[in-house]
Coordinates of C-alpha atoms in Angstrom, one line a residue:
M17 CA -38.4 24.8 -7.1
V18 CA -40.8 22.8 -9.4
V19 CA -38.6 23.5 -12.0
L20 CA -35.2 22.4 -10.1
T21 CA -36.4 19.1 -9.9
N22 CA -36.7 17.8 -13.1
Q23 CA -33.9 20.0 -14.2
K24 CA -32.8 17.1 -17.1
T25 CA -34.4 18.6 -20.2
L26 CA -32.4 21.4 -19.6
V27 CA -29.1 22.4 -20.9
R28 CA -26.1 23.2 -18.6
T29 CA -26.5 26.9 -18.2
D30 CA -29.7 27.4 -17.9
R31 CA -29.5 24.8 -13.9
I32 CA -26.9 26.5 -12.8
I33 CA -28.8 30.2 -13.3
L34 CA -32.1 28.7 -11.8
Q35 CA -29.7 27.3 -9.2
R36 CA -28.1 30.2 -8.4
L37 CA -31.3 32.1 -7.5
F38 CA -32.7 29.3 -6.0
I39 CA -29.5 29.2 -4.1
A40 CA -30.6 33.1 -3.0
S41 CA -34.0 32.8 -2.6
A42 CA -32.9 30.0 0.0
V43 CA -30.1 31.9 2.0
V44 CA -32.6 34.5 2.3
A45 CA -35.3 32.5 3.5
L46 CA -33.2 31.1 5.9
S47 CA -32.3 34.9 7.5
V48 CA -35.6 34.6 8.5
F49 CA -34.3 32.6 11.7
T50 CA -30.7 34.0 12.0
I51 CA -29.2 36.1 14.5
P52 CA -27.7 38.8 12.6
L53 CA -23.8 38.8 13.7
D54 CA -23.5 42.4 14.2
L55 CA -26.4 41.2 17.4
I56 CA -24.3 38.4 19.0
E57 CA -20.7 40.7 20.9
S58 CA -19.0 37.1 22.1
E59 CA -18.7 33.2 22.9
E60 CA -20.8 33.7 26.1
D61 CA -24.1 34.9 23.8
L62 CA -23.6 31.4 22.1
K63 CA -23.3 29.6 25.9
H64 CA -26.5 31.6 27.3
N65 CA -28.9 33.5 25.7
P66 CA -31.6 30.4 24.2
K67 CA -32.8 33.2 21.1
F68 CA -28.5 32.5 19.8
L69 CA -28.4 29.0 21.2
R70 CA -30.9 28.1 17.6
N71 CA -29.4 29.8 16.0
S72 CA -25.5 29.8 17.2
Q73 CA -23.3 32.0 13.9
P74 CA -19.7 33.2 13.9
T75 CA -19.5 36.4 14.9
S76 CA -16.9 39.2 15.1
G77 CA -16.6 40.1 19.1
S78 CA -13.5 40.6 21.8
Q79 CA -12.7 36.8 21.4
W80 CA -13.5 36.7 18.2
A81 CA -10.7 37.3 15.2
S82 CA -10.9 39.9 13.4
K83 CA -11.1 40.7 8.9
Q84 CA -8.2 41.7 9.6
N85 CA -6.2 38.4 9.0
I86 CA -7.7 38.5 5.2
V87 CA -4.9 36.1 3.9
P88 CA -4.2 37.1 0.1
Y89 CA -4.3 32.9 -1.3
E90 CA -2.5 32.9 -4.3
S91 CA -3.6 29.4 -4.9
K92 CA -7.1 28.7 -6.3
Y93 CA -7.1 25.2 -4.4
H94 CA -8.1 25.2 -0.4
V95 CA -7.2 22.1 1.4
V96 CA -9.3 21.9 5.2
F97 CA -9.7 20.0 7.8
S98 CA -11.0 20.9 11.3
T99 CA -9.2 19.3 14.4
G100 CA -9.9 19.7 18.3
C101 CA -6.5 20.7 20.7
S102 CA -5.4 17.5 21.1
N103 CA -2.2 15.8 21.0
F104 CA -4.5 12.6 19.5
Q105 CA -5.2 15.2 16.7
D106 CA -2.0 16.6 17.1
W107 CA 0.4 13.6 15.1
Q108 CA -2.5 13.2 13.1
S109 CA -2.2 16.2 11.4
Y110 CA 1.3 16.4 10.7
V111 CA 0.8 13.0 9.1
F112 CA -2.2 14.8 7.3
F113 CA 0.1 17.9 6.0
Y114 CA 3.0 14.9 5.5
H115 CA 1.0 12.6 2.8
V116 CA -0.4 16.2 1.3
L117 CA 3.2 16.6 -0.1
Q118 CA 4.3 12.9 -1.0
S119 CA 0.6 13.0 -2.8
G120 CA 1.4 15.9 -5.2
Q121 CA -1.9 18.3 -3.8
E122 CA -1.6 21.1 -5.6
G123 CA -2.9 24.4 -2.6
H124 CA -2.1 25.6 0.0
V125 CA -3.5 23.3 3.3
T126 CA -5.0 25.3 6.4
R127 CA -5.8 23.5 10.1
I128 CA -9.3 24.5 11.2
V129 CA -8.4 24.1 15.6
S130 CA -10.9 24.9 18.0
G131 CA -10.7 25.1 21.5
C132 CA -7.1 26.1 22.4
N133 CA -7.1 28.3 25.6
E134 CA -4.4 31.1 25.2
S135 CA -0.9 29.1 26.4
Q136 CA -2.6 26.1 24.6
K137 CA -2.5 28.4 21.5
Q138 CA 1.2 29.6 21.6
E139 CA 2.4 26.2 22.6
L140 CA 0.6 24.9 19.2
E141 CA 1.7 28.6 16.9
G142 CA 5.2 27.7 18.2
I143 CA 5.1 23.8 16.7
F144 CA 3.3 24.7 14.1
E145 CA 5.8 27.0 12.5
T146 CA 8.4 24.8 13.6
E147 CA 7.2 20.9 12.7
V148 CA 4.9 22.1 10.2
A149 CA 4.5 25.4 7.9
S150 CA 8.5 24.0 8.2
L151 CA 7.7 21.7 5.1
A152 CA 6.3 23.9 2.3
P153 CA 6.3 27.9 3.9
G154 CA 4.0 29.9 2.4
R155 CA 1.2 26.7 1.5
F156 CA 0.9 25.5 5.4
H157 CA -1.6 26.9 7.5
L158 CA -2.8 27.2 11.1
H159 CA -6.0 28.7 11.9
H160 CA -7.8 29.1 15.9
T161 CA -10.9 29.5 16.4
P162 CA -13.3 29.1 19.1
D163 CA -14.4 26.1 20.7
Y164 CA -18.5 25.1 20.0
S165 CA -18.9 22.2 20.7
R166 CA -20.4 23.4 23.5
I167 CA -23.8 26.3 21.9
K168 CA -25.5 23.9 23.7
Q169 CA -26.5 24.0 27.4
R170 CA -27.2 20.8 27.7
A171 CA -25.1 18.7 25.8
S172 CA -21.8 19.1 24.6
Y173 CA -21.0 17.5 20.4
V174 CA -17.0 18.0 19.5
Y175 CA -18.6 18.2 15.5
F176 CA -20.3 21.2 15.9
N177 CA -16.1 22.5 15.7
K178 CA -16.0 21.6 11.7
P179 CA -19.9 23.8 10.5
Y180 CA -18.4 26.5 12.5
G181 CA -14.8 26.7 12.1
M182 CA -15.4 26.2 8.4
R183 CA -18.0 29.6 8.7
H184 CA -14.9 31.7 10.6
W185 CA -12.8 30.2 8.2
M186 CA -14.2 31.2 5.5
E187 CA -15.6 34.6 6.3
H188 CA -12.0 35.6 8.5
V189 CA -9.4 34.1 6.1
L190 CA -12.0 34.2 2.8
G191 CA -13.4 37.8 3.6
Y192 CA -16.7 36.5 3.5
P193 CA -19.6 37.5 3.1
D194 CA -18.1 39.8 0.2
P195 CA -15.2 38.0 -1.6
S196 CA -13.9 39.5 -4.6
E197 CA -15.1 37.4 -7.2
E198 CA -12.0 35.5 -8.0
Q199 CA -12.5 34.2 -4.6
D200 CA -15.4 32.7 -5.3
D201 CA -14.1 30.5 -8.2
D202 CA -11.7 28.7 -5.6
I203 CA -12.0 25.3 -4.9
I204 CA -12.6 24.3 -1.1
M205 CA -11.7 20.8 -0.3
L206 CA -12.3 19.9 2.4
L207 CA -11.3 16.8 4.6
D208 CA -11.0 15.2 8.0
P209 CA -7.4 14.9 10.2
D210 CA -7.5 10.6 9.7
Q211 CA -7.9 10.9 5.9
I212 CA -4.4 10.4 4.0
I213 CA -4.4 11.5 0.6
K214 CA -2.9 9.1 -1.9
R215 CA -3.9 10.1 -4.9
P216 CA -5.1 13.7 -5.7
F217 CA -7.4 16.2 -6.5
T218 CA -8.3 18.8 -9.0
A219 CA -11.0 20.4 -10.1
E220 CA -11.3 17.7 -12.9
F221 CA -11.9 14.3 -12.8
K222 CA -11.2 11.3 -15.5
R223 CA -14.8 8.6 -16.0
E224 CA -12.8 6.3 -16.2
A225 CA -10.0 6.9 -13.2
E226 CA -13.1 7.1 -11.0
D227 CA -15.7 5.2 -9.3
W228 CA -19.8 6.8 -9.1
K229 CA -21.9 6.1 -7.5
T230 CA -24.1 8.0 -10.3
E231 CA -23.1 9.5 -13.9
P232 CA -22.5 12.2 -12.9
E233 CA -23.8 15.6 -14.6
S234 CA -20.4 16.8 -15.0
L235 CA -17.0 16.9 -15.1
R236 CA -15.4 19.7 -13.3
V237 CA -15.8 21.9 -10.2
D238 CA -17.8 24.6 -10.8
H239 CA -20.5 26.6 -9.0
G240 CA -24.0 24.9 -8.4
S241 CA -21.9 21.0 -9.0
P242 CA -19.9 19.9 -5.9
F243 CA -18.5 16.8 -4.8
A244 CA -18.7 14.4 -2.0
Q245 CA -17.6 10.9 -0.9
V246 CA -20.6 8.4 -1.4
Y247 CA -21.1 6.6 3.3
G248 CA -23.6 4.4 4.4
F249 CA -26.3 6.2 6.1
G250 CA -28.2 6.3 2.9
L251 CA -31.6 8.6 3.3
R252 CA -31.4 8.6 6.8
W253 CA -30.3 12.3 7.0
K254 CA -33.9 13.2 5.8
T255 CA -36.3 10.1 7.5
Q256 CA -35.0 10.2 10.9
I257 CA -35.6 14.1 10.9
D258 CA -38.3 16.0 11.8
L259 CA -38.3 18.7 8.5
A260 CA -40.3 21.6 10.1
Y261 CA -38.1 21.7 13.5
V262 CA -34.5 21.4 11.5
F263 CA -36.2 24.2 9.5
Q264 CA -38.0 26.4 11.9
N265 CA -41.4 25.9 9.7
L266 CA -40.2 27.3 6.7
S267 CA -40.9 25.5 3.8
T268 CA -38.3 23.6 1.8
P269 CA -37.3 21.6 -1.4
I270 CA -36.4 18.8 0.1
T271 CA -40.4 18.2 1.0
S272 CA -41.1 17.5 -2.8
M273 CA -37.9 15.8 -4.2
T274 CA -38.4 12.4 -5.3
K275 CA -36.6 9.4 -4.2
S276 CA -34.5 9.0 -7.1
E277 CA -33.1 12.5 -7.3
L278 CA -31.7 12.3 -3.6
E279 CA -30.2 8.8 -4.3
D280 CA -29.2 10.4 -6.8
Y281 CA -27.9 13.7 -5.4
Y282 CA -27.9 13.3 -2.3
H283 CA -27.6 10.0 -1.1
A284 CA -24.9 9.4 2.5
M285 CA -22.7 12.4 1.4
G286 CA -19.5 13.5 3.0
P287 CA -15.7 14.2 3.2
P288 CA -14.0 14.7 1.0
F289 CA -16.5 17.3 -0.3
I290 CA -15.3 19.4 -3.1
A291 CA -16.6 22.4 -3.7
T292 CA -16.1 26.3 -5.5
A293 CA -15.8 28.4 -2.4
K294 CA -18.6 30.3 -3.2
D295 CA -21.4 27.1 -2.9
M296 CA -19.3 26.0 -0.2
Y297 CA -20.4 29.7 2.0
S298 CA -24.0 28.9 1.0
I299 CA -23.5 25.0 2.2
V300 CA -21.8 26.1 5.4
K301 CA -24.1 29.1 6.7
V302 CA -27.6 26.8 6.5
W303 CA -25.1 23.6 7.5
S304 CA -24.0 25.8 10.9
D305 CA -27.4 27.4 11.7
V306 CA -29.5 23.8 11.4
V307 CA -26.4 21.8 12.8
P308 CA -27.9 22.4 16.5
R309 CA -31.4 20.8 15.9
V310 CA -30.1 18.2 13.7
H311 CA -28.5 16.9 16.6
D312 CA -31.2 17.8 19.3
Q313 CA -33.1 15.5 17.8
F314 CA -30.0 12.9 16.8
P315 CA -27.9 13.6 19.3
Q316 CA -24.9 10.8 17.7
L317 CA -21.7 10.8 15.8
L318 CA -23.4 11.6 12.7
A319 CA -25.2 14.7 13.8
E320 CA -22.8 17.1 11.4
M321 CA -23.1 14.7 8.8
Y322 CA -26.8 14.8 8.9
G323 CA -26.4 18.6 8.7
Y324 CA -24.2 18.5 6.0
N325 CA -26.7 16.5 3.5
L326 CA -29.7 18.9 4.6
A327 CA -27.6 22.0 4.0
A328 CA -26.9 20.8 0.3
A329 CA -30.4 19.2 -0.6
H330 CA -32.1 22.4 0.7
L331 CA -29.7 24.7 -1.3
G332 CA -31.0 22.0 -4.5
L333 CA -27.0 21.5 -5.0
R334 CA -26.4 18.3 -6.3
H335 CA -23.3 16.7 -5.7
M336 CA -22.3 14.5 -7.9
L337 CA -20.8 10.9 -5.7
A338 CA -18.0 8.9 -6.1
K339 CA -17.4 5.9 -4.7
S340 CA -13.3 6.2 -5.0
F341 CA -12.8 9.0 -3.5
M342 CA -12.2 7.3 0.2
L343 CA -11.7 3.4 1.2
S344 CA -11.5 3.3 4.6
S345 CA -14.7 0.2 5.7
V346 CA -13.4 -3.1 4.5
M347 CA -17.1 -4.1 4.9
T348 CA -19.1 -1.9 2.5
Y349 CA -18.5 -3.0 -0.5
R350 CA -21.2 -1.6 -2.6
I351 CA -20.4 2.5 -1.3
E352 CA -16.4 2.3 -1.3
A353 CA -14.1 1.5 -4.5
W354 CA -13.0 -2.1 -3.2
E355 CA -13.9 -4.1 -6.4
K356 CA -12.1 -1.6 -8.3
I357 CA -9.2 -0.7 -6.7
L358 CA -8.5 -3.9 -5.5
D359 CA -9.7 -6.7 -7.5
P360 CA -7.3 -5.7 -10.7
L361 CA -4.4 -6.3 -7.6
P362 CA -2.7 -10.0 -7.5
T363 CA -3.3 -10.7 -3.8
E364 CA 1.0 -10.9 -3.4
R365 CA 0.5 -7.2 -4.4
I366 CA -2.9 -5.6 -1.8
C367 CA 1.3 -5.3 0.6
D368 CA 3.2 -3.4 -2.4
K369 CA 4.6 -0.2 -1.5
N370 CA 5.4 0.1 -4.4
L371 CA 2.2 0.2 -6.2
P372 CA 1.5 3.1 -9.1
Q373 CA -0.1 6.3 -8.0
E374 CA -3.5 5.4 -9.7
S375 CA -4.5 1.8 -8.0
Y376 CA -5.1 3.9 -4.8
P377 CA -8.2 5.7 -4.2
H378 CA -7.8 9.7 -3.4
V379 CA -7.7 9.0 0.1
L380 CA -7.3 6.6 2.9
H381 CA -9.2 7.0 6.0
F382 CA -8.3 5.1 9.1
C383 CA -11.1 5.8 11.7
Q384 CA -12.0 2.2 11.1
R385 CA -10.6 -1.4 13.0
Y386 CA -8.8 -3.1 11.2
G387 CA -7.2 -7.2 12.0
V388 CA -5.8 -10.1 10.3
G389 CA -4.4 -12.7 12.4
K390 CA -2.3 -11.4 15.4
W391 CA -1.5 -7.5 13.1
F392 CA -4.2 -4.6 14.3
F393 CA -4.9 -0.7 14.4
N394 CA -6.9 1.1 15.6
K395 CA -6.1 5.3 15.6
K396 CA -7.6 5.1 19.5
I397 CA -5.3 3.4 21.1
L398 CA -2.1 4.8 19.7
P399 CA -0.5 6.2 21.9
K400 CA -0.7 10.3 22.7
T401 CA 2.9 10.9 22.5
L402 CA 3.1 9.3 18.9
L403 CA 5.4 12.1 17.3
S404 CA 8.2 11.9 19.3
C405 CA 12.3 11.6 19.5
D406 CA 11.8 8.7 21.4
G407 CA 8.7 6.8 20.7
P408 CA 8.7 3.8 18.5
L409 CA 7.6 2.7 15.2
L410 CA 5.1 0.7 14.0
Q411 CA 5.7 -2.2 13.9
E412 CA 4.6 -3.6 9.8
P413 CA 2.6 -6.0 8.6
P414 CA 5.0 -8.9 6.1
Y415 CA 4.3 -8.5 2.6
N416 CA 2.7 -11.6 2.5
L417 CA -0.3 -11.3 5.5
V418 CA -3.2 -12.0 3.8
D419 CA -1.7 -15.6 3.1
L420 CA -1.1 -15.8 6.3
Y421 CA -4.1 -16.3 8.3
S422 CA -7.8 -16.7 7.6
S423 CA -8.9 -15.0 10.7
A424 CA -8.3 -12.3 13.1
I425 CA -8.3 -10.8 16.5
Y426 CA -8.7 -7.6 18.8
P427 CA -6.9 -6.3 21.6
G428 CA -9.6 -7.2 24.5
V429 CA -12.4 -9.7 22.7
L430 CA -10.8 -13.5 23.3
N431 CA -12.9 -14.7 20.6
V432 CA -11.8 -15.0 16.7
I433 CA -13.2 -13.5 13.6
P434 CA -13.0 -15.3 10.8
L435 CA -12.1 -13.9 7.8
P436 CA -13.4 -14.6 4.1
M437 CA -10.5 -14.3 0.8
S438 CA -12.2 -10.7 0.5
R439 CA -12.5 -9.1 3.7
R440 CA -8.7 -11.1 4.6
R441 CA -7.5 -8.9 1.1
H442 CA -9.8 -5.1 3.0
E443 CA -8.0 -5.6 5.6
S444 CA -4.8 -6.1 4.7
F445 CA -4.8 -3.8 2.1
M446 CA -5.4 -0.9 4.5
L447 CA -3.1 -2.6 7.3
C448 CA -0.4 -2.2 5.2
N449 CA -1.0 0.9 4.1
V450 CA -2.4 2.9 6.6
I451 CA 1.3 2.1 9.1
R452 CA 3.6 2.0 6.6
D453 CA 2.2 5.8 5.4
L454 CA 1.8 6.5 9.2
N455 CA 5.7 5.3 9.5
L456 CA 7.1 7.0 6.4
A457 CA 5.4 10.3 8.3
L458 CA 6.9 9.4 11.4
V459 CA 10.2 8.5 10.5
H460 CA 10.4 12.1 8.3
Y461 CA 9.6 14.1 11.9
K462 CA 12.1 12.2 13.4
Q463 CA 14.8 12.8 10.4
Q464 CA 13.9 16.9 10.5
H465 CA 13.9 17.2 14.3
C466 CA 15.5 14.8 16.6
A467 CA 19.1 14.8 17.4
S468 CA 19.2 11.4 17.9
A469 CA 15.8 9.4 17.7
N470 CA 14.3 5.8 18.6
Y471 CA 14.2 4.2 14.9
E472 CA 12.5 0.3 16.1
Y473 CA 9.7 -0.6 14.0
N474 CA 8.6 -2.8 17.7
L475 CA 5.7 -0.7 18.2
T476 CA 2.6 -3.3 18.1
F477 CA -0.9 -3.2 19.3
F478 CA -0.5 -6.6 21.8
E479 CA 1.8 -6.8 24.2
N480 CA 2.6 -10.6 23.7
M481 CA 2.9 -11.1 19.9
T482 CA 3.9 -14.8 20.4
W483 CA 0.5 -14.9 22.5
V484 CA -2.1 -13.7 19.4
D485 CA 0.0 -16.5 17.1
N486 CA -0.6 -19.3 19.3
T487 CA -3.9 -18.4 19.9
T488 CA -6.7 -21.3 18.0
L489 CA -8.2 -19.9 14.7
V490 CA -5.1 -17.9 13.6
T491 CA -3.5 -19.3 11.4
T492 CA -4.4 -20.5 7.9

């Protein structure tokens, strides 16, 4: 264990060999408190048996997909994202698939959808075949799993579906834990449904094309060398969690890691995650095991992300951490690559629709609220029927949005929010690009599936845009 903490003197090959041995020992140790899969007969076991609640894992059973549906993939790349069974995530999924094609992203793409009942499942499969799979026949896939959000009797947490759904997909589609050696070398890219791919991922990165938190040991996704985006929760995944409880009093190397090691390789990791299939499955097994106990102590939104960080660190899988995989939060100047990506752009090009692909991060993550003047965006208050023939398109901000306003006002909020120029540039970049990218996907949907359609760009977040425009201090 100590040797892995101080690997800088070893050549990379030796480090990977030691790391594989370390991962194997960690997984064996965890198996002490993991219920064997063949002892779990159904989803009900997870819901009603405390023993299973503590050690909830995917299983074979009458309600759960069997391995007879294993699909041999020809591409080594697998882009995967996890959703629930709702209209809200249906339109996000369509936008996701559409921009996979627009970006030139390689590989097969799978939506893991959890919690559909039988009628919902049949309806979604029909819609998927007609509207999504047809975009790229043979490349786009839908994988159903049970609803894991209620595996704990005391509370529901929808994001349990991400680790459990990933494990279900890897076991029932990729064939884990018994894949071929070639399958182990596949590259898994785990994203969120509200991430628009702008610049494609591969298994190799260029040092100068990215903004790295720490100088990466490797620029290639390989066994023992996964990658992730840096987020803003620091090391709270460790400091806010009782490790003894999470790992059931078994020893974990996390306790002996130095602060510099934690900061360099495990600092607030989040999606996009990129790893070999072998490493991703190792992480997913531990992740799905510990996340209910993480949620016991931290029953909040980020519990599943804390679980991923704990699993990766427990296995000693040092991540190469990038700032430029994603732009999302306009206030995270040091965590996301705002300076690298936006500083070279003159203000008049912030909303330019003809920017070259290298001017973007890999993904735009539209999980925040964005506002400049009367222009606003929040995915949560968009119509559930956004993806339709009759619904309007979103009204797009003007190209000179940055110059028009020095503050913002949000729906339902009376006070005006001052915006310094740097934040105004960030907000405008996200507003212009996210709204435009949603519209591109919606227009394509209408063109492909509607005999007649509404192409009016008049959907706004304020009923009266003129009133907002006249509000004190909004305009420059």
